[in-house]
CSV table of C-alpha atoms in Angstrom, one decimal:
chain,number,residue,atom,x,y,z
A,1,MET,CA,-40.6,25.1,-34.5
A,2,PHE,CA,-39.0,24.2,-31.2
A,3,TRP,CA,-41.4,25.0,-28.3
A,4,ALA,CA,-39.0,27.4,-26.6
A,5,ASP,CA,-38.5,29.3,-29.8
A,6,ARG,CA,-42.3,29.5,-30.3
A,7,ILE,CA,-42.8,30.9,-26.7
A,8,ALA,CA,-40.0,33.3,-27.2
A,9,GLU,CA,-41.6,34.5,-30.4
A,10,GLU,CA,-44.9,35.0,-28.7
A,11,ILE,CA,-43.2,37.0,-25.9
A,12,ILE,CA,-41.4,39.3,-28.3
A,13,LYS,CA,-44.5,39.8,-30.5
A,14,SER,CA,-46.6,40.7,-27.5
A,15,GLY,CA,-44.5,43.8,-26.8
A,16,LYS,CA,-44.7,43.1,-23.1
A,17,TYR,CA,-42.3,41.7,-20.4
A,18,LYS,CA,-39.4,44.0,-21.1
A,19,PRO,CA,-36.7,43.8,-20.1
A,20,TYR,CA,-36.8,40.0,-20.6
A,21,TRP,CA,-35.9,38.7,-17.2
A,22,VAL,CA,-36.2,34.9,-16.9
A,23,ASP,CA,-36.2,33.5,-13.3
A,24,ASP,CA,-36.6,30.2,-11.4
A,25,MET,CA,-36.5,29.3,-7.7
A,26,LYS,CA,-35.8,26.2,-5.6
A,27,THR,CA,-36.3,25.3,-2.0
A,28,PRO,CA,-33.1,23.5,-0.9
A,29,SER,CA,-34.9,20.9,1.3
A,30,GLY,CA,-33.2,17.7,-0.1
A,31,TYR,CA,-30.8,16.3,-2.6
A,32,ALA,CA,-31.4,17.0,-6.3
A,33,HIS,CA,-33.2,14.3,-8.3
A,34,ILE,CA,-34.2,14.1,-12.0
A,35,GLY,CA,-37.5,15.9,-11.4
A,36,SER,CA,-35.6,18.8,-9.8
A,37,LEU,CA,-34.1,19.7,-13.2
A,38,LEU,CA,-37.5,20.4,-14.9
A,39,GLY,CA,-37.7,24.1,-13.9
A,40,PRO,CA,-34.0,24.9,-14.7
A,41,VAL,CA,-34.2,23.1,-18.0
A,42,ILE,CA,-37.4,24.8,-19.1
A,43,HIS,CA,-36.3,28.3,-18.1
A,44,SER,CA,-32.8,27.7,-19.6
A,45,CYS,CA,-34.3,26.7,-22.9
A,46,LEU,CA,-36.5,29.8,-22.9
A,47,TYR,CA,-33.6,32.1,-22.0
A,48,ARG,CA,-31.5,30.6,-24.8
A,49,ALA,CA,-34.3,31.1,-27.3
A,50,LEU,CA,-34.7,34.7,-26.3
A,51,LYS,CA,-30.9,35.2,-26.5
A,52,LYS,CA,-30.9,33.6,-29.9
A,53,ALA,CA,-33.4,36.2,-31.0
A,54,ASP,CA,-31.0,39.0,-30.0
A,55,THR,CA,-33.1,40.3,-27.1
A,56,ALA,CA,-30.4,40.5,-24.4
A,57,PRO,CA,-32.3,38.5,-21.8
A,58,ILE,CA,-31.3,37.9,-18.2
A,59,PHE,CA,-31.6,34.6,-16.4
A,60,THR,CA,-31.5,34.2,-12.6
A,61,PHE,CA,-32.0,31.3,-10.3
A,62,VAL,CA,-32.8,31.7,-6.6
A,63,ILE,CA,-32.1,29.2,-3.8
A,64,ASN,CA,-34.8,30.2,-1.3
A,65,ASP,CA,-32.9,29.3,1.9
A,66,PHE,CA,-35.4,31.1,4.1
A,67,ASP,CA,-38.1,28.5,3.6
A,68,PRO,CA,-38.7,26.4,6.7
A,69,ALA,CA,-37.7,22.7,6.9
A,70,ASP,CA,-41.0,21.0,6.7
A,71,ASP,CA,-40.0,17.4,6.1
A,72,LEU,CA,-36.9,15.2,6.5
A,73,LEU,CA,-35.0,12.7,4.4
A,74,PRO,CA,-35.7,9.1,5.6
A,75,GLU,CA,-32.2,8.8,7.0
A,76,LEU,CA,-32.7,11.9,9.1
A,77,LYS,CA,-36.0,10.9,10.7
A,78,GLY,CA,-35.7,10.2,14.4
A,79,LYS,CA,-32.6,12.4,14.6
A,80,TYR,CA,-33.5,15.9,13.2
A,81,GLU,CA,-37.2,16.5,14.2
A,82,GLN,CA,-36.1,19.3,16.5
A,83,TYR,CA,-35.0,21.3,13.5
A,84,LEU,CA,-38.4,21.1,11.7
A,85,GLY,CA,-39.8,24.6,11.3
A,86,MET,CA,-36.4,26.3,11.3
A,87,PRO,CA,-35.3,28.2,8.1
A,88,LEU,CA,-33.2,25.9,6.0
A,89,LYS,CA,-30.3,28.5,6.4
A,90,ILE,CA,-30.3,27.8,10.1
A,91,ALA,CA,-31.1,24.1,10.4
A,92,PRO,CA,-27.8,22.4,10.8
A,93,SER,CA,-26.4,20.2,8.0
A,94,PRO,CA,-26.2,16.4,8.6
A,95,ASP,CA,-22.9,16.6,6.7
A,96,PRO,CA,-20.2,18.3,8.8
A,97,ASN,CA,-18.6,19.7,5.7
A,98,PHE,CA,-21.6,22.1,5.3
A,99,GLU,CA,-22.9,24.7,7.8
A,100,SER,CA,-26.7,24.3,7.1
A,101,MET,CA,-29.2,22.2,5.3
A,102,ALA,CA,-29.5,25.1,2.7
A,103,ASP,CA,-25.7,25.0,2.1
A,104,LEU,CA,-25.7,21.2,1.7
A,105,PHE,CA,-28.8,20.7,-0.5
A,106,GLY,CA,-28.5,24.1,-2.3
A,107,GLY,CA,-24.9,23.4,-3.2
A,108,ASP,CA,-25.8,19.9,-4.4
A,109,PHE,CA,-28.5,21.4,-6.6
A,110,ILE,CA,-26.2,24.1,-8.0
A,111,ARG,CA,-23.5,21.6,-8.8
A,112,SER,CA,-26.1,19.4,-10.6
A,113,ILE,CA,-27.2,22.4,-12.8
A,114,GLN,CA,-23.6,23.4,-13.5
A,115,SER,CA,-22.8,19.9,-14.6
A,116,LEU,CA,-25.5,20.4,-17.3
A,117,GLY,CA,-24.4,23.9,-18.2
A,118,LEU,CA,-27.3,25.2,-17.1
A,119,ALA,CA,-45.9,43.5,2.3
A,120,LEU,CA,-47.4,44.3,5.7
A,121,ASP,CA,-49.1,47.6,5.2
A,122,ASN,CA,-51.4,46.0,2.6
A,123,SER,CA,-52.3,42.8,4.4
A,124,GLU,CA,-56.0,43.2,3.8
A,125,LYS,CA,-55.5,43.7,0.1
A,126,ILE,CA,-53.3,40.6,-0.1
A,127,GLN,CA,-55.8,38.5,1.7
A,128,ASP,CA,-58.5,39.7,-0.6
A,129,ILE,CA,-56.3,38.6,-3.6
A,130,TYR,CA,-55.8,35.2,-1.9
A,131,GLN,CA,-59.5,34.7,-1.6
A,132,LYS,CA,-60.3,35.9,-5.2
A,133,VAL,CA,-57.7,33.5,-6.7
A,134,SER,CA,-58.5,30.5,-4.6
A,135,GLY,CA,-62.3,30.9,-4.3
A,136,SER,CA,-62.1,30.6,-0.5
A,137,GLN,CA,-64.6,32.3,1.7
A,138,LYS,CA,-62.4,32.1,4.8
A,139,LYS,CA,-60.9,35.3,6.0
A,140,GLU,CA,-58.9,35.4,9.2
A,141,LYS,CA,-59.1,38.6,11.2
A,142,GLY,CA,-55.8,40.2,11.9
A,143,TRP,CA,-53.9,38.0,9.4
A,144,LEU,CA,-50.5,39.4,8.3
A,145,PRO,CA,-48.5,38.0,5.4
A,146,PHE,CA,-45.2,37.5,7.3
A,147,GLN,CA,-43.5,34.9,9.5
A,148,VAL,CA,-40.5,35.6,11.8
A,149,ILE,CA,-37.8,33.4,13.2
A,150,CYS,CA,-38.7,32.7,16.8
A,151,GLU,CA,-36.2,34.3,19.1
A,152,LYS,CA,-36.3,31.4,21.5
A,153,CYS,CA,-36.4,28.2,19.4
A,154,GLN,CA,-35.2,29.6,16.0
A,155,LYS,CA,-38.2,28.2,14.1
A,156,LEU,CA,-39.9,30.0,11.3
A,157,GLY,CA,-42.6,27.6,10.2
A,158,THR,CA,-44.4,27.7,13.5
A,159,THR,CA,-44.7,31.5,14.1
A,160,ARG,CA,-47.8,33.5,13.5
A,161,VAL,CA,-47.6,37.3,13.3
A,162,PHE,CA,-50.7,39.0,14.6
A,163,ALA,CA,-49.9,42.7,14.9
A,164,TRP,CA,-47.8,45.4,13.0
A,165,ASP,CA,-47.3,48.9,14.4
A,166,GLY,CA,-45.3,50.2,11.5
A,167,GLU,CA,-42.0,49.4,13.1
A,168,LYS,CA,-42.3,46.0,14.8
A,169,VAL,CA,-44.4,42.9,14.5
A,170,SER,CA,-45.9,41.0,17.4
A,171,TYR,CA,-45.8,37.2,17.0
A,172,LYS,CA,-46.4,33.9,18.8
A,173,CYS,CA,-44.6,30.6,18.1
A,174,GLU,CA,-47.6,28.3,18.0
A,175,PRO,CA,-47.2,24.7,19.3
A,176,ALA,CA,-49.8,23.4,16.9
A,177,LEU,CA,-49.7,25.7,13.9
A,178,VAL,CA,-48.5,23.0,11.5
A,179,LYS,CA,-48.4,19.2,11.7
A,180,TRP,CA,-44.7,18.8,10.8
A,181,ALA,CA,-43.2,21.0,13.5
A,182,GLN,CA,-44.0,22.0,17.1
A,183,GLY,CA,-43.6,25.6,18.2
A,184,CYS,CA,-42.3,26.5,21.7
A,185,GLY,CA,-45.1,28.9,22.7
A,186,HIS,CA,-42.9,32.0,23.0
A,187,GLU,CA,-44.5,35.4,22.3
A,188,GLY,CA,-42.4,38.4,21.2
A,189,LYS,CA,-42.0,41.6,19.3
A,190,MET,CA,-39.3,42.4,16.7
A,191,SER,CA,-38.5,44.4,13.6
A,192,PRO,CA,-39.5,42.5,10.4
A,193,PHE,CA,-36.4,43.8,8.6
A,194,GLY,CA,-32.8,42.7,8.5
A,195,GLY,CA,-33.3,39.0,7.8
A,196,THR,CA,-35.6,38.2,10.8
A,197,GLY,CA,-38.4,36.6,8.8
A,198,LYS,CA,-40.0,36.1,5.4
A,199,LEU,CA,-43.1,36.6,3.4
A,200,PRO,CA,-45.3,33.6,2.7
A,201,TRP,CA,-44.4,32.2,-0.7
A,202,LYS,CA,-47.5,33.5,-2.5
A,203,VAL,CA,-46.4,37.0,-1.5
A,204,ASP,CA,-42.7,36.3,-1.6
A,205,TRP,CA,-42.9,35.3,-5.2
A,206,PRO,CA,-44.4,38.6,-6.6
A,207,ALA,CA,-42.2,40.6,-4.3
A,208,HIS,CA,-39.2,38.7,-5.7
A,209,TRP,CA,-40.4,39.7,-9.2
A,210,LYS,CA,-40.8,43.3,-8.2
A,211,VAL,CA,-37.4,43.7,-6.6
A,212,LEU,CA,-35.4,41.9,-9.3
A,213,GLY,CA,-37.5,43.0,-12.2
A,214,VAL,CA,-38.5,39.5,-13.3
A,215,THR,CA,-40.9,39.4,-16.2
A,216,ILE,CA,-40.9,35.7,-17.2
A,217,GLU,CA,-41.2,32.6,-15.0
A,218,GLY,CA,-43.1,29.4,-15.3
A,219,ALA,CA,-45.1,27.6,-12.6
A,220,GLY,CA,-46.8,24.3,-11.9
A,221,LYS,CA,-50.6,24.3,-11.6
A,222,ASP,CA,-50.3,23.7,-7.9
A,223,HIS,CA,-48.5,27.0,-7.6
A,224,CYS,CA,-51.0,29.1,-9.5
C-alpha cells in the first residue's frame, strides 16, 4: 500500500481530525529549490489519498509573509543588511518587478508548485507549554508571545513586547535582540491588531490551525 493511502486510512479509521483539512506553510525568504518541494509534495499526496477515499478533504497552503527577513542570499549581502529584521512583506524586492521580498520569493515558490500541479491574555500558559515541551527551566518574567513592527525602523525581528493592557502592547526595538539584525532602540505603544505584528511561530502555528480549522499537517523534528 502506498504510504499516503496508509496514513489516510489510519486518519479515517481513527474517527478524528474531521473535517479533513490538510495544510502546509512556507516562509518566502529565498528562491525555491528542490528541498522546498518536500512539504507540498507530502501534503498533496495525503490530500489526494483522502480525496480518493471520498472524504471531501480541503488542502490549503500558506505563504507566511509576516516572518522577518533573518538571512540574505549571497548576492544580496553587503547591499540589503538594513532590511534584516523587517517582515518579508515590507522588505523591498531586489527585483524591480516585485514590490517586496515576499512577493518575489513567494511568487517564485507558488509558480514552482503550480508547474507540478500541486494569544496575549494567556502568555503565562503559553510559556508553561513552551517549557513543558522543550524541557527548558528558563522562564522570562513579563514575556509576551507577540512581536510588532517597529514604528520607526519597520523591523519586526528585533522588537520585544513587554506589556499588554488589554488594548495596546508596549514594546522596544532592541539593538542586540538577534545576531542577524540590529534594532533602532525605539520604544512605543500600539494596538496588536490590524496587521501591526505577529505571534511567534510556535504560537502562530496552532493559532493558524484554530482559525482555519486545520486538522492535518506534517512537521520536521526541528519544529516539534
